[in-house]
Amino acid sequence: VIIMAPALLILLGATVILRADSLSDKKSLLLPPTNFTIKVTGLSQVLLRWESNPDQEPVNIELGYHVRINAPQEEDYETRNTESKRVTVLHKGFSASVQTVPWNGQPLPPSRWVSAELKAPPGSPGTSIVNLTCTTNTTVNNHTPLRPYQVSLHCSWLAGKDAPEDTQYFLYYRYGSWTEECQEYRRDTLNRNTACWFPKTFISSRGSEALAVHANGSSKHAPIKPFDQLFALHAIGSDDQKPSTEWFLIVLMAAICFILLIFSFICKTGHLWTRLFPPVPAPKSSIQDFFVIVSSEKTVSTETEIEVISYVEDPGFETLEDSVF
């Protein structure tokens, strides 16, 4: 027993050390977020939401989240929020992953990934619309001073190559929080909707948000696959025009300048300018008169001095003449 006592003490000490190390490692590990979901909140718009792990041990660093969009287009970004809104096409499905990371580059490994996915909507291949194009047109709106510009939207497309003849398509657009369904369609020879016109929209002529357009359809013979597309407003036919009030002010200022120019020309040519605006005589300056008088006196005295000097220089000649005669 005495011989085994040191071995037992060593074993006990090693166990305590291993337990302490395991506790330390457990505290330093970052746990992944929980309840990660993806929810469709509008046309071509999803909301990613998650929660911090309730079992996460307290750490002395700030935590954030690394979000990775896997489909339909890869994208990576970091955030400290527990939700993120994304605008993207959804007819191909959507999937994303998120992990807990130390914020500001702290030396701590990130957690493992957790993922969520939206399946692609059902529909037969080749039945969705193709060659979708959209253009906007901006005109003057004189009836609503708060919205001096009115934007209309025109979209056209072709039926899918495998769409049944009885297919009927329906088009929607979303800009910001506004969503509208088309009410004015143009049809092809098979009576299928292939173009749409929105005479008035909620689109801002100077906005920077993406325009989301969605088309779905119906048929008795096959499920029609939907289609989404995003448009940048500056890239689709927007011709801003000045409102009539601004044009009126511009024309009025130009007319006033022209009238003043003609009036000035007539006054100058007809000698009316001097009659309407006679010149004001300059006030008499006593200081200027004083300088004139002083200058005159200096001139006279100088001439006198010259005459005196010449008289003094010639006395010898005059004396000689007096002595001769």
XYZ file of C-alpha atoms in Angstrom, residues 22-285:
264
model
C -10.942 19.901 -20.788
C -12.884 22.596 -18.958
C -10.556 25.256 -20.358
C -10.993 23.904 -23.880
C -14.749 23.810 -23.435
C -14.807 27.462 -22.406
C -12.673 28.499 -25.348
C -14.824 26.706 -27.974
C -17.397 28.747 -29.909
C -20.740 27.062 -30.397
C -22.755 27.454 -33.623
C -25.958 29.517 -33.778
C -29.310 27.832 -33.275
C -32.769 28.039 -34.904
C -31.389 29.143 -38.261
C -34.279 29.751 -40.695
C -34.831 31.265 -44.145
C -38.196 32.889 -44.821
C -39.579 34.442 -48.010
C -40.802 37.959 -47.166
C -41.581 39.255 -50.663
C -40.891 38.843 -54.350
C -37.199 37.943 -54.683
C -36.631 38.712 -51.001
C -35.722 36.477 -48.066
C -35.027 36.968 -44.384
C -32.252 34.948 -42.707
C -32.664 34.649 -38.938
C -30.814 32.775 -36.176
C -30.142 32.904 -32.440
C -26.977 32.806 -30.375
C -26.310 29.440 -28.779
C -27.741 29.386 -25.212
C -25.062 26.853 -24.140
C -22.205 29.139 -25.105
C -19.815 29.640 -22.201
C -18.980 33.288 -21.426
C -15.889 34.497 -23.249
C -14.019 37.756 -22.850
C -14.272 38.713 -26.508
C -16.978 40.117 -28.757
C -18.735 37.627 -31.000
C -20.144 37.991 -34.504
C -21.446 35.805 -37.314
C -20.079 34.774 -40.679
C -22.848 34.295 -43.257
C -22.267 32.402 -46.491
C -24.814 32.394 -49.327
C -24.389 29.096 -51.178
C -27.067 29.413 -53.893
C -28.181 30.831 -56.246
C -24.994 32.928 -56.152
C -22.103 32.602 -53.704
C -21.568 35.494 -51.300
C -19.777 35.930 -47.951
C -20.173 38.641 -45.338
C -19.965 39.158 -41.561
C -22.437 40.793 -39.211
C -23.114 41.230 -35.515
C -26.889 41.033 -36.018
C -28.903 37.824 -35.724
C -30.879 38.440 -38.921
C -30.153 39.527 -42.470
C -32.394 40.504 -45.397
C -31.292 39.571 -48.916
C -32.683 40.419 -52.365
C -32.114 37.609 -54.862
C -33.844 35.439 -57.454
C -35.614 32.443 -55.929
C -36.799 30.302 -58.859
C -33.593 28.229 -58.546
C -33.873 27.828 -54.767
C -31.833 29.433 -51.998
C -29.415 28.068 -49.405
C -27.130 29.661 -46.817
C -24.904 28.818 -43.839
C -23.868 30.720 -40.719
C -21.230 30.226 -38.007
C -20.159 32.042 -34.841
C -16.858 33.904 -35.169
C -14.758 36.141 -32.909
C -15.268 39.775 -33.827
C -12.380 42.030 -34.858
C -10.008 39.176 -35.629
C -9.577 37.754 -32.130
C -7.378 34.595 -32.028
C -10.146 32.068 -31.516
C -11.322 29.408 -33.972
C -14.880 29.837 -35.355
C -17.701 27.433 -34.653
C -18.926 24.807 -37.078
C -21.420 25.778 -39.798
C -25.192 25.420 -39.593
C -27.229 25.568 -42.809
C -30.755 26.148 -44.069
C -32.316 25.835 -47.510
C -35.297 26.873 -49.595
C -36.197 24.344 -52.236
C -36.751 25.511 -55.812
C -40.481 26.002 -56.489
C -42.157 23.158 -58.379
C -42.716 23.271 -62.115
C -41.956 21.392 -65.286
C -38.664 22.271 -66.996
C -38.967 24.509 -70.036
C -42.338 25.976 -69.050
C -41.204 29.259 -67.467
C -41.042 32.464 -69.489
C -37.855 33.335 -71.409
C -36.265 36.521 -72.780
C -37.813 38.783 -70.167
C -37.100 42.476 -70.827
C -38.420 45.492 -68.950
C -38.193 49.242 -69.560
C -39.364 52.261 -67.588
C -40.561 55.619 -68.852
C -40.656 58.786 -66.761
C -43.182 61.532 -67.509
C -44.316 64.737 -65.822
C -47.037 64.413 -63.192
C -48.854 67.737 -62.786
C -51.581 66.401 -60.488
C -49.421 65.329 -57.541
C -46.922 68.012 -56.416
C -45.277 65.591 -53.965
C -44.535 63.190 -56.850
C -43.604 65.401 -59.827
C -42.469 62.366 -61.848
C -44.643 59.445 -62.929
C -42.902 56.179 -63.862
C -44.558 53.567 -66.079
C -43.276 50.027 -66.615
C -43.431 47.839 -69.714
C -42.291 44.192 -69.772
C -42.331 41.580 -72.532
C -41.345 37.915 -72.740
C -41.739 34.708 -74.704
C -43.489 31.521 -73.678
C -41.288 28.606 -72.633
C -40.474 26.138 -75.394
C -42.170 23.285 -73.505
C -45.123 25.269 -72.188
C -48.522 23.825 -73.180
C -50.664 25.861 -75.546
C -53.180 26.637 -72.808
C -50.478 28.180 -70.573
C -51.341 31.572 -69.165
C -48.677 33.756 -67.565
C -49.093 36.412 -64.858
C -46.555 39.118 -64.040
C -45.798 41.017 -60.812
C -43.245 43.618 -59.814
C -41.904 44.698 -56.434
C -40.125 47.944 -55.646
C -39.306 48.569 -52.001
C -42.364 47.521 -49.994
C -44.794 47.906 -52.932
C -45.949 44.875 -54.924
C -48.356 45.044 -57.878
C -49.885 42.568 -60.312
C -50.212 43.502 -63.961
C -53.717 44.379 -65.180
C -53.039 45.224 -68.833
C -51.638 42.373 -70.956
C -50.869 41.858 -74.615
C -51.335 38.341 -76.015
C -49.828 36.190 -78.753
C -51.622 34.161 -81.419
C -52.363 31.413 -78.892
C -54.009 33.946 -76.566
C -51.132 33.691 -74.053
C -49.980 36.756 -72.130
C -46.597 37.838 -73.532
C -46.381 41.519 -72.538
C -47.562 43.755 -69.724
C -47.900 47.485 -69.145
C -48.147 49.331 -65.816
C -49.222 52.914 -66.699
C -48.572 54.084 -63.122
C -46.186 52.516 -60.642
C -44.657 53.171 -57.236
C -41.166 53.110 -58.743
C -39.024 56.133 -57.843
C -37.415 57.816 -60.855
C -34.344 58.592 -58.745
C -34.315 55.431 -56.625
C -31.387 53.083 -56.211
C -33.190 49.895 -55.138
C -33.389 46.909 -57.455
C -36.621 46.277 -59.341
C -37.835 42.698 -58.815
C -40.042 41.145 -61.517
C -41.765 37.782 -61.010
C -43.768 35.721 -63.502
C -45.722 32.534 -62.819
C -48.306 30.650 -64.815
C -50.972 27.999 -64.936
C -51.979 25.186 -67.273
C -54.282 22.186 -67.196
C -51.583 19.941 -68.612
C -48.409 20.750 -66.643
C -47.246 22.780 -63.629
C -45.664 26.028 -64.858
C -42.317 26.907 -63.334
C -42.027 30.509 -62.022
C -39.273 32.909 -62.978
C -37.621 35.870 -61.184
C -35.332 38.609 -62.454
C -33.758 41.713 -60.886
C -33.263 44.965 -62.799
C -31.139 48.010 -61.982
C -33.225 51.107 -62.736
C -30.346 53.054 -64.296
C -29.897 50.219 -66.823
C -33.554 50.057 -68.215
C -34.960 53.343 -71.046
C -35.637 56.149 -67.831
C -35.977 59.588 -69.406
C -36.381 62.136 -66.628
C -38.209 65.300 -67.665
C -38.446 68.622 -65.889
C -41.823 69.293 -64.238
C -43.885 72.064 -65.826
C -43.350 74.370 -62.821
C -39.577 74.199 -63.235
C -39.862 74.845 -66.964
C -42.141 77.828 -66.273
C -39.573 79.390 -63.936
C -36.775 78.841 -66.443
C -38.768 80.443 -69.297
C -39.848 83.325 -67.054
C -36.281 84.168 -66.034
C -35.104 84.002 -69.640
C -37.937 86.332 -70.741
C -37.113 88.859 -68.007
C -33.429 88.900 -68.983
C -34.351 89.379 -72.661
C -36.727 92.281 -71.904
C -34.104 94.021 -69.754
C -31.540 93.648 -72.530
C -33.868 95.149 -75.169
C -34.832 98.018 -72.848
C -31.187 98.840 -72.175
C -30.406 98.854 -75.900
C -33.327 101.189 -76.701
C -32.382 103.593 -73.936
C -28.795 103.868 -75.124
C -29.623 104.315 -78.803
C -32.412 106.877 -78.141
C -30.356 108.940 -75.654
C -32.940 108.096 -73.023
C -30.425 106.645 -70.664
C -28.873 110.031 -69.800
C -32.338 111.540 -69.381
C -33.563 108.780 -67.123
C -30.271 108.519 -65.255
C -28.437 111.886 -65.564
C -24.802 111.904 -64.438
C -24.225 113.242 -60.941
C -21.664 116.117 -60.883
C -18.619 115.487 -58.779
C -18.363 117.637 -55.600
C -15.812 120.473 -55.651
C -12.663 119.569 -53.804
